[in-house]
Coordinates of C-alpha atoms and ligand atoms in Angstrom, one line a residue:
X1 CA 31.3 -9.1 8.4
X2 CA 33.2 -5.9 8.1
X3 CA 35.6 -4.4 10.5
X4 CA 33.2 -1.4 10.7
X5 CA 30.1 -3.7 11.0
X6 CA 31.9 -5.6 13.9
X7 CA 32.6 -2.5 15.5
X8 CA 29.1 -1.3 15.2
X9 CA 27.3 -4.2 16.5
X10 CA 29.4 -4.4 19.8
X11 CA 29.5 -0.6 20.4
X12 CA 25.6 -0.8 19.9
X13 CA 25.4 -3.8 22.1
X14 CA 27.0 -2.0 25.1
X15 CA 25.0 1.3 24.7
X16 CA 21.8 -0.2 24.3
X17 CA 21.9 -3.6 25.9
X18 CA 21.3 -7.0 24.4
X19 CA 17.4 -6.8 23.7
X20 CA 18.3 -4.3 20.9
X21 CA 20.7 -6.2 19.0
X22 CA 20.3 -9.1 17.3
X23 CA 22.9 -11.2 15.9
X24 CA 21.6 -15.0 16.1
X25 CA 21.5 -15.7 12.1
X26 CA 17.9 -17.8 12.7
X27 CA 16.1 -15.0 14.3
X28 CA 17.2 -12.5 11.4
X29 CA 16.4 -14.9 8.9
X30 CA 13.0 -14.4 8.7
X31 CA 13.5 -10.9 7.7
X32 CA 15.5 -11.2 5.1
X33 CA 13.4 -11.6 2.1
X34 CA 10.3 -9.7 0.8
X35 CA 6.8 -10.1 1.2
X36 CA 6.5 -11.5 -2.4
X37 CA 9.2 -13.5 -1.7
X38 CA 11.2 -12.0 -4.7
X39 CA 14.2 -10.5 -3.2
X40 CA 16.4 -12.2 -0.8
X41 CA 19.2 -10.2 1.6
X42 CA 21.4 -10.7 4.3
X43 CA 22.5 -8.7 7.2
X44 CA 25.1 -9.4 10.2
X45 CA 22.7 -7.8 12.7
X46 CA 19.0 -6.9 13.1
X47 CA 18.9 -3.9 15.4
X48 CA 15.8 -3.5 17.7
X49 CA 14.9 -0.1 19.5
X50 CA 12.7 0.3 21.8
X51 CA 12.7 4.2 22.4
X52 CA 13.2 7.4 20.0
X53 CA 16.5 7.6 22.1
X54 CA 17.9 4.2 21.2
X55 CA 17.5 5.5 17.7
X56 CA 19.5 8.3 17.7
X57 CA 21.9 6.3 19.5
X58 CA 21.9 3.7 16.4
X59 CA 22.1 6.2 13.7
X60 CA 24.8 8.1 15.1
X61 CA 26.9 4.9 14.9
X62 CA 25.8 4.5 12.1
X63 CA 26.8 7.1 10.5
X64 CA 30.0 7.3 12.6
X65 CA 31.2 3.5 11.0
X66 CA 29.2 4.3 7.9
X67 CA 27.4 1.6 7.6
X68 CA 24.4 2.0 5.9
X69 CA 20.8 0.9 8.0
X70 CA 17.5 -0.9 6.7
X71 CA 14.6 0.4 8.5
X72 CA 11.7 -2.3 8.7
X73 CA 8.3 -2.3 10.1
X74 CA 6.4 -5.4 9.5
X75 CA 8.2 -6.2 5.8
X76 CA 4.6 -6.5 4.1
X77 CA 5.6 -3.8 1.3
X78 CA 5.3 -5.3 -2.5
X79 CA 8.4 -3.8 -3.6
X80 CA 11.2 -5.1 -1.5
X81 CA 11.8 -1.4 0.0
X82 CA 12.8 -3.3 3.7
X83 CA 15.0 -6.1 2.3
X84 CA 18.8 -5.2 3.5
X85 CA 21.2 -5.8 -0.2
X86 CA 22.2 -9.6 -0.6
X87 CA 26.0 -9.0 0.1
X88 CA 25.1 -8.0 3.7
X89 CA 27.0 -4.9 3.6
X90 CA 24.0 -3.2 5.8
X91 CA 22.3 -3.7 9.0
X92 CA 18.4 -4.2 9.3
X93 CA 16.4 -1.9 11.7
X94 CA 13.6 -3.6 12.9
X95 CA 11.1 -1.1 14.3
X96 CA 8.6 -3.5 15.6
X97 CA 9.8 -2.6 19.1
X98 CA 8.4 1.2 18.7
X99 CA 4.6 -0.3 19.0
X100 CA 3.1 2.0 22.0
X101 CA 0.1 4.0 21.3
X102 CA 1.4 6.9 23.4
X103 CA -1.8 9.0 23.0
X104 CA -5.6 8.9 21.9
X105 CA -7.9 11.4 22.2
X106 CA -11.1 11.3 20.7
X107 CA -11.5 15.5 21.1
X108 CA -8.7 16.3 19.1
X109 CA -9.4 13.6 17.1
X110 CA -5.6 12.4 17.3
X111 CA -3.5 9.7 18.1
X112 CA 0.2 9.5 18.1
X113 CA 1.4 6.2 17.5
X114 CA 5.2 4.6 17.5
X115 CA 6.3 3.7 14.3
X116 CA 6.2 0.1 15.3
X117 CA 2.3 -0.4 16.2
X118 CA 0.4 -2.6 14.0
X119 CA -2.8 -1.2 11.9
X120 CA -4.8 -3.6 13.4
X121 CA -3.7 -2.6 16.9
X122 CA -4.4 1.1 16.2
X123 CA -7.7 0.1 14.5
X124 CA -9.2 -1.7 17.8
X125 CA -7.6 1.2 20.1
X126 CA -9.8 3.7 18.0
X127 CA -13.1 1.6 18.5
X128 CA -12.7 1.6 21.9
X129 CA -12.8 5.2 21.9
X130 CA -15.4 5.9 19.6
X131 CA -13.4 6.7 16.8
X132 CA -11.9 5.1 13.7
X133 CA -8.7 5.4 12.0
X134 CA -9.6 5.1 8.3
X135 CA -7.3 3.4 6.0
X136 CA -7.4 -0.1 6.1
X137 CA -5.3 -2.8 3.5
X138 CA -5.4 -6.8 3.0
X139 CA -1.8 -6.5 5.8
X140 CA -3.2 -4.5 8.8
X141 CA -2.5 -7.1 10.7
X142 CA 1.3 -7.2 10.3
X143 CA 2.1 -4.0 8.3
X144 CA 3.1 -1.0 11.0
X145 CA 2.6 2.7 11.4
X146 CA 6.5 3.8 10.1
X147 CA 5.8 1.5 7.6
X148 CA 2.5 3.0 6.2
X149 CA 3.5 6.6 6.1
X150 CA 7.3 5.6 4.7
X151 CA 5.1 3.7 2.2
X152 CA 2.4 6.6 1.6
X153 CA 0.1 3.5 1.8
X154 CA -3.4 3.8 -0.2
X155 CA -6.1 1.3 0.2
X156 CA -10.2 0.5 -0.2
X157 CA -11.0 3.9 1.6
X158 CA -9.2 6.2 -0.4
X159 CA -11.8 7.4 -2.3
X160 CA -12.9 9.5 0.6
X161 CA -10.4 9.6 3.0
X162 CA -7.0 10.0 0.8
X163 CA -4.1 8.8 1.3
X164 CA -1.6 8.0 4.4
X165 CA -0.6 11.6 3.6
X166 CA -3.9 13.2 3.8
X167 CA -4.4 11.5 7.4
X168 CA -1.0 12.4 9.3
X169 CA -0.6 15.3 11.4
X170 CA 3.0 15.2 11.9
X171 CA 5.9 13.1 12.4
X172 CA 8.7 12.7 14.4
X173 CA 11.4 11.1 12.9
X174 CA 15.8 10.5 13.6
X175 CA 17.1 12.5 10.3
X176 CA 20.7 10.8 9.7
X177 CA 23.0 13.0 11.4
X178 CA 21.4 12.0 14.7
X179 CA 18.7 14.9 15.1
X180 CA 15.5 14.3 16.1
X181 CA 12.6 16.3 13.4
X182 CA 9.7 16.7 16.6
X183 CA 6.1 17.1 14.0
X184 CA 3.8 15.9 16.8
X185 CA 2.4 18.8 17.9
X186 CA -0.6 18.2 15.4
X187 CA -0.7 21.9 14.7
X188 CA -2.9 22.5 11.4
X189 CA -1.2 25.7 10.7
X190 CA 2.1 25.9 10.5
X191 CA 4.0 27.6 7.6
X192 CA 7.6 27.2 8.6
X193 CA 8.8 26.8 4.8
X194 CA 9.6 23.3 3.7
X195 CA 7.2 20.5 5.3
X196 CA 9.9 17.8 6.6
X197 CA 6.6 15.8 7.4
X198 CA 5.6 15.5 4.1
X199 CA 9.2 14.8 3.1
X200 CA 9.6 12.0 5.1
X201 CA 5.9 10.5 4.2
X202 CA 6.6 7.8 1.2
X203 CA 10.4 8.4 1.5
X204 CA 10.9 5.1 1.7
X205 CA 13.3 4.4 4.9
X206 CA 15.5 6.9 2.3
X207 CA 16.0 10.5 4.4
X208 CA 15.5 9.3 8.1
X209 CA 14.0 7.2 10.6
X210 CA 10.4 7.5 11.6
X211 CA 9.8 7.2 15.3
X212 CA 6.5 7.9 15.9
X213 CA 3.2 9.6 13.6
X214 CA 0.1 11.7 14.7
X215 CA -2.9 10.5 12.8
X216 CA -6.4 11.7 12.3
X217 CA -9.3 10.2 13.1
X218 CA -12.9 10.3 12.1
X219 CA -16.0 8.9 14.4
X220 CA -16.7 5.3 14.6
X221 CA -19.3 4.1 11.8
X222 CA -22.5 3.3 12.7
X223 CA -23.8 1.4 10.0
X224 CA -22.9 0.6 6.4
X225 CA -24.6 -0.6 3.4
X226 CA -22.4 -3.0 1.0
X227 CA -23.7 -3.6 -2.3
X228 CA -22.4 -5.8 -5.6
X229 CA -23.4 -4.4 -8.7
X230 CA -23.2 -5.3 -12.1
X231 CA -22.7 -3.4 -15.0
X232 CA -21.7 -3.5 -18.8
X233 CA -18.9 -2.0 -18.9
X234 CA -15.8 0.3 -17.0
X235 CA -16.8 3.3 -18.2
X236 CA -20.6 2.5 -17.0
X237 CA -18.9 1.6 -13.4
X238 CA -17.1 5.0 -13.7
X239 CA -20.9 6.8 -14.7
X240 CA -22.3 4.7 -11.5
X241 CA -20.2 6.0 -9.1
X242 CA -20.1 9.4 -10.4
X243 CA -24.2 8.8 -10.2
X244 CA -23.8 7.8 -6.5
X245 CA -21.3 10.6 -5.1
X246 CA -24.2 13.8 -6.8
X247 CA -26.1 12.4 -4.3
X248 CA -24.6 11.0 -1.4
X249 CA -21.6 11.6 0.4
X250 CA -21.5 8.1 1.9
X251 CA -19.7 6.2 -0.5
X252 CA -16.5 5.4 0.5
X253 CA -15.2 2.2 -0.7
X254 CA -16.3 1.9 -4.6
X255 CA -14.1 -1.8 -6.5
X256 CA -13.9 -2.7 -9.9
X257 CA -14.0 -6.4 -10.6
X258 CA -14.3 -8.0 -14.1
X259 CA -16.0 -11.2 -14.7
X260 CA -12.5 -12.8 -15.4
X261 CA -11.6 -12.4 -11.9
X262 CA -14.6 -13.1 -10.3
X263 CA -14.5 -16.8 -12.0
X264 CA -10.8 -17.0 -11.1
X265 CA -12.2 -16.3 -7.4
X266 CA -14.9 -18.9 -7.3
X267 CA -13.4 -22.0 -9.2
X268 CA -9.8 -20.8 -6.1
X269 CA -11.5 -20.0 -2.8
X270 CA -13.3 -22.1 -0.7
X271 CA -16.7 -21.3 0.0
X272 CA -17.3 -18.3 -2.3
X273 CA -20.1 -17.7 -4.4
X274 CA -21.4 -15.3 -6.7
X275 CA -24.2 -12.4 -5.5
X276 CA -26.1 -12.1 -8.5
X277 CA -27.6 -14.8 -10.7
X278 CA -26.5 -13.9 -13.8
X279 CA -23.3 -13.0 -15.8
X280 CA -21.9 -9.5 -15.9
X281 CA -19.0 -8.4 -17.9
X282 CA -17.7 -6.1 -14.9
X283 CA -19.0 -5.4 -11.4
X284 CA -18.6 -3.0 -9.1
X285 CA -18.6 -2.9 -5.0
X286 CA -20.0 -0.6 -3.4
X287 CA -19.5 0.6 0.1
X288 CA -21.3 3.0 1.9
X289 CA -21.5 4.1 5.8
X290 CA -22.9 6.6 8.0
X291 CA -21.5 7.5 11.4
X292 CA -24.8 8.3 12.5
X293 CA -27.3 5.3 13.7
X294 CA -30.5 7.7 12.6
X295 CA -29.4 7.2 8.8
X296 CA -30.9 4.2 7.2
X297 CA -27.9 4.1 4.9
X298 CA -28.9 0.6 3.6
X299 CA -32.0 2.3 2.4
X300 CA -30.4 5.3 1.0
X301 CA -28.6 3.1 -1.4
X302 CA -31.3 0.7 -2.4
X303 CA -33.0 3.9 -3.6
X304 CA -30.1 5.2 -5.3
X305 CA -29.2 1.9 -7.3
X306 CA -33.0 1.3 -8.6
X307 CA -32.8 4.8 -10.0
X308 CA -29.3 3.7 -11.8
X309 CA -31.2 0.3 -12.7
X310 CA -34.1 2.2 -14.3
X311 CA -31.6 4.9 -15.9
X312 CA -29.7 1.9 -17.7
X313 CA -26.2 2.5 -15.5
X314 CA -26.1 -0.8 -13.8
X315 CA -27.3 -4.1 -14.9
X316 CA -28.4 -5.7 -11.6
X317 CA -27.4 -5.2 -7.8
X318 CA -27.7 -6.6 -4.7
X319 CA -27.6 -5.3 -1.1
X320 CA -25.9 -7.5 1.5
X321 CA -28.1 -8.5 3.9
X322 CA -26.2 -9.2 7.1
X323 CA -22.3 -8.2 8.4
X324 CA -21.7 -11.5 7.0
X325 CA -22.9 -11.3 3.5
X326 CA -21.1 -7.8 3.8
X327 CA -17.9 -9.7 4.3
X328 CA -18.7 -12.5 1.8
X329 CA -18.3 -9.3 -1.2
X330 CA -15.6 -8.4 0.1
X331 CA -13.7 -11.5 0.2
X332 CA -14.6 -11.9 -3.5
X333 CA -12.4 -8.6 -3.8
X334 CA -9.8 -9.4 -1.7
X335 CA -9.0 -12.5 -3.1
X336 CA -8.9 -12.0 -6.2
X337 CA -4.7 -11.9 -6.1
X338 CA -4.8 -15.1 -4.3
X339 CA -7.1 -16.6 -6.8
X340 CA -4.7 -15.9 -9.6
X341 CA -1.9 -17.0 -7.8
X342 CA -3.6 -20.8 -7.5
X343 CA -4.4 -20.6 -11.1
X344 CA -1.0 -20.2 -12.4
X345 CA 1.9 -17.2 -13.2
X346 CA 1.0 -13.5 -12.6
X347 CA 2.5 -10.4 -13.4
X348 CA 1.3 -7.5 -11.1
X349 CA 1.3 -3.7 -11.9
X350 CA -0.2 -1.3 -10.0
X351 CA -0.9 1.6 -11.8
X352 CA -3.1 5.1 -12.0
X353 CA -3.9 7.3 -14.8
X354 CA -6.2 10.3 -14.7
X355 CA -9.9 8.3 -13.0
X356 CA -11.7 9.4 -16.2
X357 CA -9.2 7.5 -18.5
X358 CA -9.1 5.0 -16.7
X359 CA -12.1 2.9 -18.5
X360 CA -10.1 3.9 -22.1
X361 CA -6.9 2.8 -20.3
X362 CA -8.0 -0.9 -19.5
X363 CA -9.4 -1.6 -22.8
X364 CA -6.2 -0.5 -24.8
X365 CA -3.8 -1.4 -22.4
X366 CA -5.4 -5.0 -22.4
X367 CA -6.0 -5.3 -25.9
X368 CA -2.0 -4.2 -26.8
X369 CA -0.7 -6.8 -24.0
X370 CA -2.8 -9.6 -25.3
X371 CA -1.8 -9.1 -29.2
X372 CA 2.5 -8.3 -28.3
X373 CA 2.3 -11.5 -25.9
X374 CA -0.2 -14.2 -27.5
X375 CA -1.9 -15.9 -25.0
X376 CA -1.7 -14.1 -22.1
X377 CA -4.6 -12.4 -20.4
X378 CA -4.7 -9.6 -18.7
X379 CA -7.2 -8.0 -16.4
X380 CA -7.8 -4.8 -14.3
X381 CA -9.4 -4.5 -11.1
X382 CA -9.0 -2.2 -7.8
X383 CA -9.6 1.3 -6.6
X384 CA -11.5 2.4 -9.9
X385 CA -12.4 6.1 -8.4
X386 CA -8.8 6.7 -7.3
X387 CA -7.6 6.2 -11.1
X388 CA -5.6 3.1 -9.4
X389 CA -5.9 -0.5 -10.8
X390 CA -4.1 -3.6 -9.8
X391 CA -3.4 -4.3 -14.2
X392 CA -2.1 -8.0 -13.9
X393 CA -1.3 -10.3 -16.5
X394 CA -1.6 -14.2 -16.6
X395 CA 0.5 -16.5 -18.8
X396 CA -1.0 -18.9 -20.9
X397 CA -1.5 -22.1 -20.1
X398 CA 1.1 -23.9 -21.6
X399 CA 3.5 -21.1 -20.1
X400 CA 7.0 -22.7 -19.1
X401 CA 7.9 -22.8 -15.2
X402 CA 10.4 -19.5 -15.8
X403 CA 7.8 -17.6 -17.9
X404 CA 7.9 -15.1 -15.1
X405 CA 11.8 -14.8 -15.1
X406 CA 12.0 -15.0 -18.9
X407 CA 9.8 -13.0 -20.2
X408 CA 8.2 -10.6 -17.2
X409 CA 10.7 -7.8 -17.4
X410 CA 9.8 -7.4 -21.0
X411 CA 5.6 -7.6 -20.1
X412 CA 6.3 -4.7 -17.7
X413 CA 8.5 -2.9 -19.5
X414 CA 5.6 -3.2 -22.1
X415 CA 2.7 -2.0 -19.9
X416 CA 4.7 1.0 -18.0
X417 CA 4.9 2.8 -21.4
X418 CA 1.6 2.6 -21.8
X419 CA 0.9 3.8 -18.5
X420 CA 3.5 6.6 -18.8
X421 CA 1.9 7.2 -22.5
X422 CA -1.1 8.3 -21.0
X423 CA 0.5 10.4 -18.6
X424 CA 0.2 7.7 -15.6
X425 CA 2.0 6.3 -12.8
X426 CA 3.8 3.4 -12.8
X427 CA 3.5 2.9 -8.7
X428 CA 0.1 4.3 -7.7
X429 CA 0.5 2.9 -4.0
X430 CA 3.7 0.6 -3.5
X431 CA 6.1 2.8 -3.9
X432 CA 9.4 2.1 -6.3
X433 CA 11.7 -0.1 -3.5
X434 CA 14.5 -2.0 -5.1
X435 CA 12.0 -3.8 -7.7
X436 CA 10.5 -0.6 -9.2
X437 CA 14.2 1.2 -9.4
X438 CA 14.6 0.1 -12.9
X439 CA 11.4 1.1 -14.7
X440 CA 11.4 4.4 -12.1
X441 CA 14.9 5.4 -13.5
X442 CA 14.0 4.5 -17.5
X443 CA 10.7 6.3 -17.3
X444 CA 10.5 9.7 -14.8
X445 CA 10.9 12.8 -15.9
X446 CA 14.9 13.8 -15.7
X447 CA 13.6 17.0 -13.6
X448 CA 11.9 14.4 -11.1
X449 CA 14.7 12.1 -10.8
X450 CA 17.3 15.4 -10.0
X451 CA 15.3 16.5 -7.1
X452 CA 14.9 13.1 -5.8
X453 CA 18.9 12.8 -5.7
X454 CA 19.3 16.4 -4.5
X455 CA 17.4 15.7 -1.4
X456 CA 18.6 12.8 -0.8
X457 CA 22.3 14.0 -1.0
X458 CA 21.2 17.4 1.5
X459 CA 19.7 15.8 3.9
X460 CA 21.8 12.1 3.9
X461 CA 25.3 13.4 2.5
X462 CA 27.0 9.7 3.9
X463 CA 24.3 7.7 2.1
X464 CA 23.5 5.2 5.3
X465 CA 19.3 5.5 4.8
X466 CA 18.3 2.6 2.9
X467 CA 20.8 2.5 0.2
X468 CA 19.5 1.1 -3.6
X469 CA 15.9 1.9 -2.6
X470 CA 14.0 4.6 -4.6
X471 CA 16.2 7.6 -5.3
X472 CA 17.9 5.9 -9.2
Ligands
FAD1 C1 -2.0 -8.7 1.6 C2 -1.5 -7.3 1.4 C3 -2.3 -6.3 1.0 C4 -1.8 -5.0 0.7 N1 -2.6 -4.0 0.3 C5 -2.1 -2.8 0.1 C6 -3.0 -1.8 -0.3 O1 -4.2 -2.0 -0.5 N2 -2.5 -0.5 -0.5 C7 -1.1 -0.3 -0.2 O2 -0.7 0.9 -0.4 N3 -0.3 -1.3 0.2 C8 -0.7 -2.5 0.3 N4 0.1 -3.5 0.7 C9 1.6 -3.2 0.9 C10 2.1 -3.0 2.3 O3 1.3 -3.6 3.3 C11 2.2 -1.5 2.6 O4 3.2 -1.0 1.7 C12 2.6 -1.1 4.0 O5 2.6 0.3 4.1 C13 4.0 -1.6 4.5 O6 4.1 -1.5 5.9 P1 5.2 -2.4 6.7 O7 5.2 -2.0 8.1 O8 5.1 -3.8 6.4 O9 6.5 -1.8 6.0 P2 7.8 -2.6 5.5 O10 7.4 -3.5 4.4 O11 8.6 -3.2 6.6 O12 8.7 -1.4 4.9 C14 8.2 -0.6 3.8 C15 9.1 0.6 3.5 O13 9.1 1.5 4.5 C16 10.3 1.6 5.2 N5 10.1 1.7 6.6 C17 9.4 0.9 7.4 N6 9.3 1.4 8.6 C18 10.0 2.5 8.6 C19 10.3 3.5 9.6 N7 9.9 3.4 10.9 N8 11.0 4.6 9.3 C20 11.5 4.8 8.0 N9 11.2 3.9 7.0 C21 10.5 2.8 7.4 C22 11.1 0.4 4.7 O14 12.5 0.7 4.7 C23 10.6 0.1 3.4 O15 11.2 1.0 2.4 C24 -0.4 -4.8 0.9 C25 0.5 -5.8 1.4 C26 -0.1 -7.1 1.6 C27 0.9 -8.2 2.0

């Protein structure tokens, strides 16, 4: 531990008391590597605030010692953005302290959560009051609210309901010379010149600390209508939903699975099993709900998918017939990552291009992996109508155990240019972390990159927010 570290951890203990600072080496350790298990840090201290006003207190000493801080929510993100660097030279900043819901009001349609509260948690207090808070991901029950918006998180709902960003009213965050940015006031107009809000949202722990966020909600659903479809192709799943939105404006969850995965998912997870009777090449899930109990939404899209049957968009469908069998689709989606992992090595991308290239996109881009890599397979599946896939890519069989260190690099390497080719993304919803810094630096535009740096170095000139995370 450094001088300046040492000096740090007792002047925080005495200001903030021993709750906030941690220092036993087994209760850190948990926190120390990523979600994937990828990355592993260390850190002489996790530091644990319970108020906006602890924060402060914490980055001014931080900055005062310069030593730099890890913020942390509940360390689900995929690209290592919350693990401190392995030579412990920072200290982590849990925020799971921060977890009050400090208002919810179904008239303004707001709630103002601490950084710290858990999806889940925020999901529940909505229901109780009627409402719903619309983004939902495999992690709501351990990923946070700081974590979400310092993420930009996407999701299944995106489709109609954006982004984290679209859904945050303001923020209130500790910028690093000890100020406190105060966004809550959920104004919607407000044309003050440069949004700080939307600076901070998907920054990445990089320009500040976020405190607390004021979210939008939308009512409760009443019903909804989950349906599994099959269909030929990508581009027909693309025609389907682009069938389904003329006409309704229920859809909001609409997943692309391919056949591939689907087996993967069967032959893997216990007490799946497949909705339609025969073989499809791709499927797609559809979700639709109502908030009002009048609709018969079920109905609505049992009419709609006959007319795709009889118009040759679809191959077959299926309407789940209970919650349960609703669930049961669902699973087969959400599982498909798990699936892959039981059968052996995976590389994982997740990607956008333009949604109408998308269809062209998984054909080439799966056809030029398999012929530079022999044997591998790759597949696409995810968030079709957002443009945003999960493109992963399986070793062969006879791979060796260190395929993945050997030869992954090279694989994504491989696949990004294609994706930047086409004019895409190369993190749709992740973010870039420490394990997309590479590929983020080779790839964005030089303009990009010089604005990222330039904001970085205005607002955090002593470089203590989450060092060797996003900004190359
Ligand atoms: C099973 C599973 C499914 C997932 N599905 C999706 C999905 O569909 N879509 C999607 O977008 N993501 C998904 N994720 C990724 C992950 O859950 C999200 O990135 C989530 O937003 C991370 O929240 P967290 O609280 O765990 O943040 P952490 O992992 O702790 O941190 C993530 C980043 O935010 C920063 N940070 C955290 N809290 C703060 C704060 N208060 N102030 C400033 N910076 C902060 C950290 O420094 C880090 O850079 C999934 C993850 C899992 C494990």
């Amino acid at each position: 531990m450094t001088e300046a570290e040492t000096a740090l951890i007792a002047e925080a203990g005495r200001r903030l008391g021993p709750k906030s600072v941690i220092t036993n080496p087994k209760e850190i350790e948990p926190w120390l590597t990523d979600w994937r298990g990828r990355m592993h840090g260390a850190a002489p201290a996790m530091l644990a605030p319970a108020s906006t006003e602890e924060v402060v207190e914490i980055v001014r000493l931080a900055a005062e010692h310069r030593v730099p801080l890890v913020p942390q929510g509940g360390n689900t993100g995929m690209v290592a953005g919350s693990t401190p660097p392995p030579d412990g030279s920072a200290v982590l900043l849990s925020m799971r302290r921060m977890n009050k819901i400090r208002s919810l009001s179904a008239d303004n349609r707001l709630a103002v959560a601490e950084a710290g509260v858990v999806l889940a948690t925020l999901h529940d207090a909505a229901h109780e009051a009627g409402m719903r808070f619309p983004l939902t991901i495999g992690s709501r029950g351990s990923c946070t609210i700081g974590g979400l918006t310092s993420t930009n998180a996407g999701g299944t709902q995106v489709l109609k309901f954006g982004m984290m960003r679209s859904l945050i009213a303001g923020v209130e965050a500790v910028l690093p010379d000890g100020s406190v940015h105060s966004g809550l006031s959920g104004l919607k107009k407000d044309n003050r010149g440069y949004s700080l809000d939307q600076l901070l949202i998907g920054a990445e722990g990089t320009l500040g600390v976020i405190t607390a966020v004021a979210l939008r909600l939308v009512p409760a659903i009443a019903t909804r209508a989950v349906a599994w479809t099959g269909v030929a192709s990508p581009d027909k799943a693309l025609e389907l939903l682009r069938f389904l939105e003329a006409r309704t404006s229920a859809v909001e969850g609409f997943e692309l699975v391919p056949q591939d995965s689907l087996d993967l998912v069967l032959k893997h997870i216990p007490g799946t099993r497949p909705p339609l009777s025969g073989k499809h090449k791709w499927h797609a899930l559809v979700e639709a709900t109502t908030a009002d109990p009048e609709t018969e939404i079920a109905a609505e899209l049992e009419r709609l998918l006959a007319a795709a049957l009889q118009q040759g968009i679809i191959e077959d469908a299926v309407i789940a017939a209970s919650e349960a069998q609703a669930e049961a689709f669902w699973k087969l989606r959400d599982t498909i990552s798990e699936a892959e992992r039981e059968e052996g090595q995976t590389l994982a991308h997740d990607v956008s291009v333009a949604v109408a290239d998308m269809p062209r996109f998984i054909a080439e881009a799966s056809r030029a992996v398999e012929a530079a890599f022999p044997g591998v397979i790759a597949s696409g599946f995810g968030h079709l109508g957002d443009g945003n896939i999960h493109f992963h890519v399986r070793a062969a069989s006879h791979a060796a155990p260190d395929w993945y260190e050997r030869e992954g690099a090279e694989i994504t390497r491989f696949v990004d240019d294609v994706v930047t080719q086409m004019g895409g993304s190369i993190s749709a919803e992740h973010g870039i972390g420490q394990l997309k810094l590479g590929e983020f630096e080779r790839l964005a535009p030089p303009g990009r990159v010089h604005a990222l740096r330039a904001i970085k170095q205005a607002l955090d000139p002593l470089g203590i927010m989450n060092p060797g995370k996003l900004v190359p």
